[in-house]
PDB file of C-alpha atoms in Angstrom:
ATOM      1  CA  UNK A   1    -183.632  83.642-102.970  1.00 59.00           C
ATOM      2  CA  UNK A   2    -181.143  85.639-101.052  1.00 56.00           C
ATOM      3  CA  UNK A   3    -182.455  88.253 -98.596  1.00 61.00           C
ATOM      4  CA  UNK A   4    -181.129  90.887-100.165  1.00 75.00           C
ATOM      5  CA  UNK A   5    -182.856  90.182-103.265  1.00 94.00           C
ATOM      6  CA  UNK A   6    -185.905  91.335-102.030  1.00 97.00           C
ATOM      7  CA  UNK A   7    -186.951  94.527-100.648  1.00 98.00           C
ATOM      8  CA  UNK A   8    -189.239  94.545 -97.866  1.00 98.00           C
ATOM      9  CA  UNK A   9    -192.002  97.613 -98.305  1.00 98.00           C
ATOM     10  CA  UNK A  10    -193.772  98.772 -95.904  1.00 98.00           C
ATOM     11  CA  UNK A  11    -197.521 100.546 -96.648  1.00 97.00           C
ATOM     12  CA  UNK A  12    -198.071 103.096 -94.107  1.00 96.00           C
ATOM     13  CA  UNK A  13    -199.891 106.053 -95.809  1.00 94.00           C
ATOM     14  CA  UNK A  14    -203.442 105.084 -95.032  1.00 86.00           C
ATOM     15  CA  UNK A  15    -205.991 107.859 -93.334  1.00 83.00           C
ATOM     16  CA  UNK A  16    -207.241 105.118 -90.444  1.00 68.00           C
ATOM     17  CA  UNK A  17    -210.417 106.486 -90.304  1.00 68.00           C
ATOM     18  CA  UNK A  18    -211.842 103.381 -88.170  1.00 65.00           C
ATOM     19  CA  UNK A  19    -209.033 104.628 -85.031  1.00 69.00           C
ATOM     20  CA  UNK A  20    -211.187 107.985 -84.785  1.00 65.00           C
ATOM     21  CA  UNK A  21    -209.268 111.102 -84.388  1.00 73.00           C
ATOM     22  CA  UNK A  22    -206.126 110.233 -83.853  1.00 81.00           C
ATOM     23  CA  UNK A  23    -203.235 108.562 -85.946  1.00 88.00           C
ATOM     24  CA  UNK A  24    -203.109 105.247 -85.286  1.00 89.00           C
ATOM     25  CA  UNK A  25    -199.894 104.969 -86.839  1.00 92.00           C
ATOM     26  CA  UNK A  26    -198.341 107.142 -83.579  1.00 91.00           C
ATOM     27  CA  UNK A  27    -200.875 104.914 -81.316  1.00 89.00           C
ATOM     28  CA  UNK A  28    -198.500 103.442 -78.383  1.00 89.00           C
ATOM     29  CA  UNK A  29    -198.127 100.073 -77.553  1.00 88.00           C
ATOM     30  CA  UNK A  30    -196.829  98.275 -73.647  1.00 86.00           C
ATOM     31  CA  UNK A  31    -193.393  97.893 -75.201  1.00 86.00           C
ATOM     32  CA  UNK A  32    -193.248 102.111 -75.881  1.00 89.00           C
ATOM     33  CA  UNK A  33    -192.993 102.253 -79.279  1.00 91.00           C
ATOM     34  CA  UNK A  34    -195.429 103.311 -82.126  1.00 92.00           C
ATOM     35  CA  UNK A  35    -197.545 100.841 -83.418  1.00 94.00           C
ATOM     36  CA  UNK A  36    -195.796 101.755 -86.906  1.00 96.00           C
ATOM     37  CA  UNK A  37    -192.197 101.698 -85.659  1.00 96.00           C
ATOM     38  CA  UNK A  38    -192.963  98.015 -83.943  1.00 94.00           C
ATOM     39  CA  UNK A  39    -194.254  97.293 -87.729  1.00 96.00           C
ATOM     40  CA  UNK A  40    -191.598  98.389 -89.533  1.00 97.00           C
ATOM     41  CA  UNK A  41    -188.846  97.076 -86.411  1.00 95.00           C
ATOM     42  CA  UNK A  42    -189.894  93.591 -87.215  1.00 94.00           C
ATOM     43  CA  UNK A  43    -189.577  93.860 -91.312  1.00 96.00           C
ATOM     44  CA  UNK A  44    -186.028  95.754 -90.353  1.00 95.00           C
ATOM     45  CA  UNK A  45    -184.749  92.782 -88.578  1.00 95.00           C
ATOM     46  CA  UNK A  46    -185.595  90.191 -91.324  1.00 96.00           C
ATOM     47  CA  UNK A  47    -184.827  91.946 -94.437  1.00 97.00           C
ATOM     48  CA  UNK A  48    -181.653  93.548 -95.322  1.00 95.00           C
ATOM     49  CA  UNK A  49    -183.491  96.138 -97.812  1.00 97.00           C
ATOM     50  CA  UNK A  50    -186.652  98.036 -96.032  1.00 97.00           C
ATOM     51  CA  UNK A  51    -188.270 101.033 -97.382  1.00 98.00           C
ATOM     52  CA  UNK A  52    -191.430 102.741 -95.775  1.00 98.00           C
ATOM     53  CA  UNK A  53    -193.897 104.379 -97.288  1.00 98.00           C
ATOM     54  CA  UNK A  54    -195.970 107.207 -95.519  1.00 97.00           C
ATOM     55  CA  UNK A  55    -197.525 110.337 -96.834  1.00 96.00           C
ATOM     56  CA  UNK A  56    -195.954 113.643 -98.304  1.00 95.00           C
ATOM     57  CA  UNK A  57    -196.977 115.950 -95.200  1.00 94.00           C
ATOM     58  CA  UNK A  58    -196.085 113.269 -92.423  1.00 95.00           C
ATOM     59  CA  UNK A  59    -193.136 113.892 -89.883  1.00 94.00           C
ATOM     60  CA  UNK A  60    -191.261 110.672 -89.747  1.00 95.00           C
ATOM     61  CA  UNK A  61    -190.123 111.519 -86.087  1.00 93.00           C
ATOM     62  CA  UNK A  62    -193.796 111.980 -85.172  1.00 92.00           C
ATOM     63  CA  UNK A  63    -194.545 108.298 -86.396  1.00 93.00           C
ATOM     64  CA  UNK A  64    -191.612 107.103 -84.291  1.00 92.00           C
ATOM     65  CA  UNK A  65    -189.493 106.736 -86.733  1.00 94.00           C
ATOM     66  CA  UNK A  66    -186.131 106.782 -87.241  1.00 93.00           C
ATOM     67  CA  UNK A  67    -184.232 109.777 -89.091  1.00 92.00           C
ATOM     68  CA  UNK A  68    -181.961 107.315 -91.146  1.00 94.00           C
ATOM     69  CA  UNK A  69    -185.130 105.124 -92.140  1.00 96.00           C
ATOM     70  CA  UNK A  70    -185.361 104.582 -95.825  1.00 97.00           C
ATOM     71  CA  UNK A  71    -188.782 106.408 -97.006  1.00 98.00           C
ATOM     72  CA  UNK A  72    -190.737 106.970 -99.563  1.00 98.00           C
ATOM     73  CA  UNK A  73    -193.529 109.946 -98.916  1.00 97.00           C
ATOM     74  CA  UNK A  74    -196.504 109.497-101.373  1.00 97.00           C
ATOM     75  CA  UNK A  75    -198.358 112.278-102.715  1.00 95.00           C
ATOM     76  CA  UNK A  76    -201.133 110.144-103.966  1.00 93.00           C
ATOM     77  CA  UNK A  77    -202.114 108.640-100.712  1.00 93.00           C
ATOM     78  CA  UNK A  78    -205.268 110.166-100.293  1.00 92.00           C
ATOM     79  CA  UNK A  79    -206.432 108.473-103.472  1.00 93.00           C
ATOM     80  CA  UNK A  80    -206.519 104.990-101.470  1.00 92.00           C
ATOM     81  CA  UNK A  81    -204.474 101.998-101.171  1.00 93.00           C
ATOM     82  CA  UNK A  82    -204.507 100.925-104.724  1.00 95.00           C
ATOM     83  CA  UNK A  83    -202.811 104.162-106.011  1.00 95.00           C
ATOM     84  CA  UNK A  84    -200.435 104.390-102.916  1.00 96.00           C
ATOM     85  CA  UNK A  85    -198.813 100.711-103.997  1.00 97.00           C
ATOM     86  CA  UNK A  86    -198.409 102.200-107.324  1.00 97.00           C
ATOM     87  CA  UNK A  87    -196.901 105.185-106.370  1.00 98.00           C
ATOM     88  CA  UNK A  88    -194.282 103.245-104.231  1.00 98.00           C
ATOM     89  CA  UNK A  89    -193.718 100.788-106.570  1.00 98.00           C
ATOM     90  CA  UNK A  90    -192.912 102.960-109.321  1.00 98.00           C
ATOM     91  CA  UNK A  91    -190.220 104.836-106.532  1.00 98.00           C
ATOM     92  CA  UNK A  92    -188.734 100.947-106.061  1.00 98.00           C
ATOM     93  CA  UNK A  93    -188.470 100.352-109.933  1.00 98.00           C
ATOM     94  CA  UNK A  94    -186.838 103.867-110.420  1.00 97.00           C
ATOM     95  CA  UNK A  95    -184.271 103.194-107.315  1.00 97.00           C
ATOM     96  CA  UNK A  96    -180.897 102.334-109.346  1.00 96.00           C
ATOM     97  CA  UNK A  97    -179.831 100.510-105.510  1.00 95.00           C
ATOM     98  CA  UNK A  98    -182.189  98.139-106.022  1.00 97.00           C
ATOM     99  CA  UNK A  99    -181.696  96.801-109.683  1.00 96.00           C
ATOM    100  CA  UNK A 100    -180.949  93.965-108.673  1.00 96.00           C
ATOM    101  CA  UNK A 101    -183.692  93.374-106.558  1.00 97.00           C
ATOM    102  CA  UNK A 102    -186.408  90.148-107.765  1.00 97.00           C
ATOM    103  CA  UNK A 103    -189.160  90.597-105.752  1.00 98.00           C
ATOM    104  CA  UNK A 104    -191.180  93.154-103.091  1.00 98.00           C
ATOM    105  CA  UNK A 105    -192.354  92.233 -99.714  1.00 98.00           C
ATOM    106  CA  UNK A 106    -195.603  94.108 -99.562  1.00 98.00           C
ATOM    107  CA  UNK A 107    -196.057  94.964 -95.492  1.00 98.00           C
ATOM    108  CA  UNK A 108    -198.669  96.778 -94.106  1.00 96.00           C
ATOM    109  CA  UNK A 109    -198.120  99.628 -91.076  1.00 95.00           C
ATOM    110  CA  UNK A 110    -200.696  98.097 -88.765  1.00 94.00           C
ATOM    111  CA  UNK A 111    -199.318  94.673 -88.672  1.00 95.00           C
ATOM    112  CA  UNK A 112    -196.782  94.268 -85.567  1.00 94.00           C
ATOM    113  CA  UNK A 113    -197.270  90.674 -85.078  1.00 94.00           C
ATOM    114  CA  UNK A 114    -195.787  89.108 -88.294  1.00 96.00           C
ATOM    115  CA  UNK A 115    -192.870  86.186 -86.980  1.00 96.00           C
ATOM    116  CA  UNK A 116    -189.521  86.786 -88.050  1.00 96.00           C
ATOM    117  CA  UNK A 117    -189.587  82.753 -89.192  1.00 97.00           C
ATOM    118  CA  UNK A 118    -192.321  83.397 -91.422  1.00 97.00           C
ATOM    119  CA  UNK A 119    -190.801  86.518 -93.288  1.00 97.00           C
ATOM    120  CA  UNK A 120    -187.596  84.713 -93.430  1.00 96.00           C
ATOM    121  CA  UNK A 121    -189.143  81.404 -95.048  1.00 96.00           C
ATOM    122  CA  UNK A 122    -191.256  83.583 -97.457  1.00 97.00           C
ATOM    123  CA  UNK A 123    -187.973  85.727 -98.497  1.00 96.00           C
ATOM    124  CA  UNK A 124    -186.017  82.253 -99.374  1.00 95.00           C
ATOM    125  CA  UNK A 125    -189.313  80.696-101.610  1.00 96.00           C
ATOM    126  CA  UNK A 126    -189.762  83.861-103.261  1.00 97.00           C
ATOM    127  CA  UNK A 127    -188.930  84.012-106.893  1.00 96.00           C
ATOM    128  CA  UNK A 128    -188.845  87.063-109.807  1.00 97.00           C
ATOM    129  CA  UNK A 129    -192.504  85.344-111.213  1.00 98.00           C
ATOM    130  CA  UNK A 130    -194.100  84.370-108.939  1.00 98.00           C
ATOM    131  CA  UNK A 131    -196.798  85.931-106.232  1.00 98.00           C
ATOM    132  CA  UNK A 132    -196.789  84.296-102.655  1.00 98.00           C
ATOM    133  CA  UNK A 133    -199.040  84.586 -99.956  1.00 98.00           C
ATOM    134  CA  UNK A 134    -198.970  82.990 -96.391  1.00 98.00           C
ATOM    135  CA  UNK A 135    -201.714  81.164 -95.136  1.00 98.00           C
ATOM    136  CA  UNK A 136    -202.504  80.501 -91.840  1.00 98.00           C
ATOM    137  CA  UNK A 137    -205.613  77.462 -91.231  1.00 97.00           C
ATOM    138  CA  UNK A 138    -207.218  78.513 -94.380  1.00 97.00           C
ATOM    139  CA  UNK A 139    -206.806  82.462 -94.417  1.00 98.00           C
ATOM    140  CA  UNK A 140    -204.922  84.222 -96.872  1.00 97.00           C
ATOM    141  CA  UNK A 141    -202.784  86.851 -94.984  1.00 97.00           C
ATOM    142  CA  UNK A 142    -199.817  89.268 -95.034  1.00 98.00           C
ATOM    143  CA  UNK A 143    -197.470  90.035 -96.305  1.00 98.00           C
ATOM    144  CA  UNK A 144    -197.463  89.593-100.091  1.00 98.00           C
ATOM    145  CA  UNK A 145    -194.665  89.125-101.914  1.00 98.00           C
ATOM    146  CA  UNK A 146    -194.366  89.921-106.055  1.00 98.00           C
ATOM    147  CA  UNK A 147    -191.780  89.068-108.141  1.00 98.00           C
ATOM    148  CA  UNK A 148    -190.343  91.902-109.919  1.00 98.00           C
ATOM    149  CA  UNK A 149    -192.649  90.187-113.070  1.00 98.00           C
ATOM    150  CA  UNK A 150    -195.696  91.854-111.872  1.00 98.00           C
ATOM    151  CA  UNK A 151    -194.015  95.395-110.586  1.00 98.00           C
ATOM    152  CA  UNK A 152    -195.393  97.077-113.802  1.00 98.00           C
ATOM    153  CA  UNK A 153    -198.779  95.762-113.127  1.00 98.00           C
ATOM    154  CA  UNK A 154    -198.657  96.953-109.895  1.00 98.00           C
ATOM    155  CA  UNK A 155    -197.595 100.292-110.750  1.00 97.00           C
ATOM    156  CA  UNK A 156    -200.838 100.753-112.975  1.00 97.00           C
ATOM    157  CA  UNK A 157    -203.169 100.120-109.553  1.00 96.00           C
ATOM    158  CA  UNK A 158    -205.360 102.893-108.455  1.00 93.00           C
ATOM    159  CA  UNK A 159    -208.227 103.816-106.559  1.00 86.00           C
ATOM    160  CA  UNK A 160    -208.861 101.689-102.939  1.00 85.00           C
ATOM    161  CA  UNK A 161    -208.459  98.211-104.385  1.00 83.00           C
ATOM    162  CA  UNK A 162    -205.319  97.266-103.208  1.00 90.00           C
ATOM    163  CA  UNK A 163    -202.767  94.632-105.262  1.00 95.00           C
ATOM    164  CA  UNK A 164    -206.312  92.511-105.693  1.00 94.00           C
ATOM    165  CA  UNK A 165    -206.657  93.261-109.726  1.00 95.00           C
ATOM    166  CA  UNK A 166    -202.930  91.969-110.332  1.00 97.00           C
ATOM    167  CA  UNK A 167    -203.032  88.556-108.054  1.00 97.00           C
ATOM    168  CA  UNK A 168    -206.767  87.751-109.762  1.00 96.00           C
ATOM    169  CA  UNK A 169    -205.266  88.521-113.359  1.00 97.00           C
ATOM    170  CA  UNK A 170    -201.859  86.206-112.949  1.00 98.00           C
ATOM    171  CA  UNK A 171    -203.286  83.136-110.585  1.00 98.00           C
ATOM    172  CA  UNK A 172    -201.634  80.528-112.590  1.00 98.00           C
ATOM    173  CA  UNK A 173    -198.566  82.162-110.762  1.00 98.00           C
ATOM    174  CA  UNK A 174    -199.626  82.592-107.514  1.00 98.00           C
ATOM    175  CA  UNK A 175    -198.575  80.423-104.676  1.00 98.00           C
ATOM    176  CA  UNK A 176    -200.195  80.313-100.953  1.00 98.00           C
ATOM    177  CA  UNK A 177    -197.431  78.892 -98.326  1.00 98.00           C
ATOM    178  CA  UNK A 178    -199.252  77.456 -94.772  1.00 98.00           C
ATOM    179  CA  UNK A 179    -198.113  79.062 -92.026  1.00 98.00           C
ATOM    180  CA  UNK A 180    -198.421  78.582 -88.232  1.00 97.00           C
ATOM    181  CA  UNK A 181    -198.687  82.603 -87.550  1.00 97.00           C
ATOM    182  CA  UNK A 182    -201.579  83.637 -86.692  1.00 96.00           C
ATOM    183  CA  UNK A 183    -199.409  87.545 -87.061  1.00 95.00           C
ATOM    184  CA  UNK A 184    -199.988  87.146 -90.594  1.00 97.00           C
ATOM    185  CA  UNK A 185    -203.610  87.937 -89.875  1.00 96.00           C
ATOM    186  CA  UNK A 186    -203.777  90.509 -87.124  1.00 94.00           C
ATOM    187  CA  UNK A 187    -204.246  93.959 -88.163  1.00 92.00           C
ATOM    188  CA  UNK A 188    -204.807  97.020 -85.720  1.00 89.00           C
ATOM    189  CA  UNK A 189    -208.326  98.975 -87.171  1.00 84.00           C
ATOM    190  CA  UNK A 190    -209.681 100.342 -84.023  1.00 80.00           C
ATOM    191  CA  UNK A 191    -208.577 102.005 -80.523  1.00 80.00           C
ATOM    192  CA  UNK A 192    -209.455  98.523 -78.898  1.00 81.00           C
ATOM    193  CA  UNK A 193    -207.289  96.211 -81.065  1.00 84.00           C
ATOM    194  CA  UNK A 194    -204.291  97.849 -79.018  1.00 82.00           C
ATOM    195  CA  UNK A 195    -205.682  96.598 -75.777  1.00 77.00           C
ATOM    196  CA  UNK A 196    -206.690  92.917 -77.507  1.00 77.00           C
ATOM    197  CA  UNK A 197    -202.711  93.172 -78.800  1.00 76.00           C
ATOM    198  CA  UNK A 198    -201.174  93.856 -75.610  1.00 61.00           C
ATOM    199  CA  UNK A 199    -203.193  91.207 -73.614  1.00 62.00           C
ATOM    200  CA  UNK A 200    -202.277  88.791 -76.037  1.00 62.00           C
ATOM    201  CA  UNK A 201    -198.793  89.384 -75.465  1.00 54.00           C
ATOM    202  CA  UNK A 202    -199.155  88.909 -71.797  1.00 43.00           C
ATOM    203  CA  UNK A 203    -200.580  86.025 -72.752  1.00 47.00           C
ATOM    204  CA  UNK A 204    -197.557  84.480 -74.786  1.00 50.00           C
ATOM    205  CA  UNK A 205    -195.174  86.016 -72.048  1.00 39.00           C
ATOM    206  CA  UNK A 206    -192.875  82.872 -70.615  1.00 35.00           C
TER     207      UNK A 206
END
C-alpha cells in the first residue's frame, strides 16, 4: 500500500500520571526537543499524512510543537484512552482529505524510538482489512495499524481499554509482522525512562 494511503495518528492526550507533576509530553530529551515532538518527528518523516491528537485545553507550542502540525484536540480525553481513539477516529473518518485513506497508523506520544524501516515496512503490508502489529522476539508492540474495515469499531471504544476490544473481536484478521526494533517496545512512563533513553542512545552512538 502506498504511503499516502495511510494516515499516521499520533495518541498524545493521556494525563501521565506515573511522570508526577509535570507533563511528560513537554519532558526534554539530549537532542532538545520534547519527548512528544521527537515522537511525532519520527512518524512525520515516514508518513506523508500525520495527524496528532492532544487535548482540547493544550497549547501545541507548549508541547513543542509545530504551528502548521495537523491536530486534532479531544474533548473526551479525560475519559481514558479507549474514548480518546474514538474520538480521533471519528475526526479521521469525517476528514473529506483523507477519503481515500485505507488504513490508520495508531502511534503513541511517548514512543520516540520507533525505526523509520519498521514504519515504512508496516505502511507497504498494510491493507483496508486487515489489523497489523509488529513484533519484536515475541512481544507485541507499537504501532498498530487498522484498516479502514475496523474504523467504525474503533470509533465505538470507550473508557481506558484502548483498541484491545476491536483486535480480540476480529483475530481471524489480524496479522503480527517480526521485527528487529526493539523501539516498537519502549515507552517513556516515568521521570527515569528519560535518563535510561538517553544513555541508550549514547550507547548506539558510532
Amino acid at each position: 500500500m502506498s504511503s499516502s494511503h495511510v494516515v499516521a495518528l499520533v495518541m498524545a492526550a493521556g494525563y501521565s500520571r506515573r511522570f508526577g507533576q509535570h507533563d511528560k509530553r513537554s519532558a526534554m530529551l539530549a537532542s532538545g526537543q520534547s519527548l512528544l515532538a521527537t515522537s511525532v518527528a519520527h512518524a512525520e518523516y515516514s508518513f506523508t499524512l500525520l495527524r496528532v491528537a492532544i487535548r482540547e485545553d493544550d497549547t501545541p507550542s507548549l508541547l513543542g510543537l509545530a504551528d502548521t502540525m495537523a491536530l486534532i484536540q479531544l474533548q473526551t480525553a479525560h475519559l481514558g484512552l479507549g474514548s480518546s481513539l474514538a474520538e480521533a477516529v471519528a475526526a479521521l473518518s469525517h476528514d473529506p482529505r483523507l477519503d481515500h485513506v485505507q488504513a490508520v497508523a495508531i502511534l503513541l506520544g511517548d514512543m520516540p524510538c520507533i525505526e523509520r524501516k519498521t514504519l515504512l515496512t508496516l505502511q507497504r503490508l498494510a491493507t483496508r482489512d486487515t489489523i497489523l502489529r509488529p513484533c519484536y522476539e515475541g512481544r507485541p508492540g507499537h504501532p498498530v495499524i487498522f484498516g479502514r474495515e475496523f474504523w467504525p469499531a474503533l470509533e465505538m471504544l470507550g473508557g481506558t481499554s484502548g483498541a484491545q476490544p476491536v483486535i480480540r473481536r476480529h483475530l481471524s484478521q489480524y496479522r503480527e509482522y517480526d521485527v528487529q526494533d526493539d523501539g516498537t517496545l519502549i515507552d517513556i512512563d516515568a521521570p527515569e525512562d528519560i535518563a535510561n533513553l538517553d544513555s541508550r542512545r549514547t550507547e548506539q552512538a558510532p
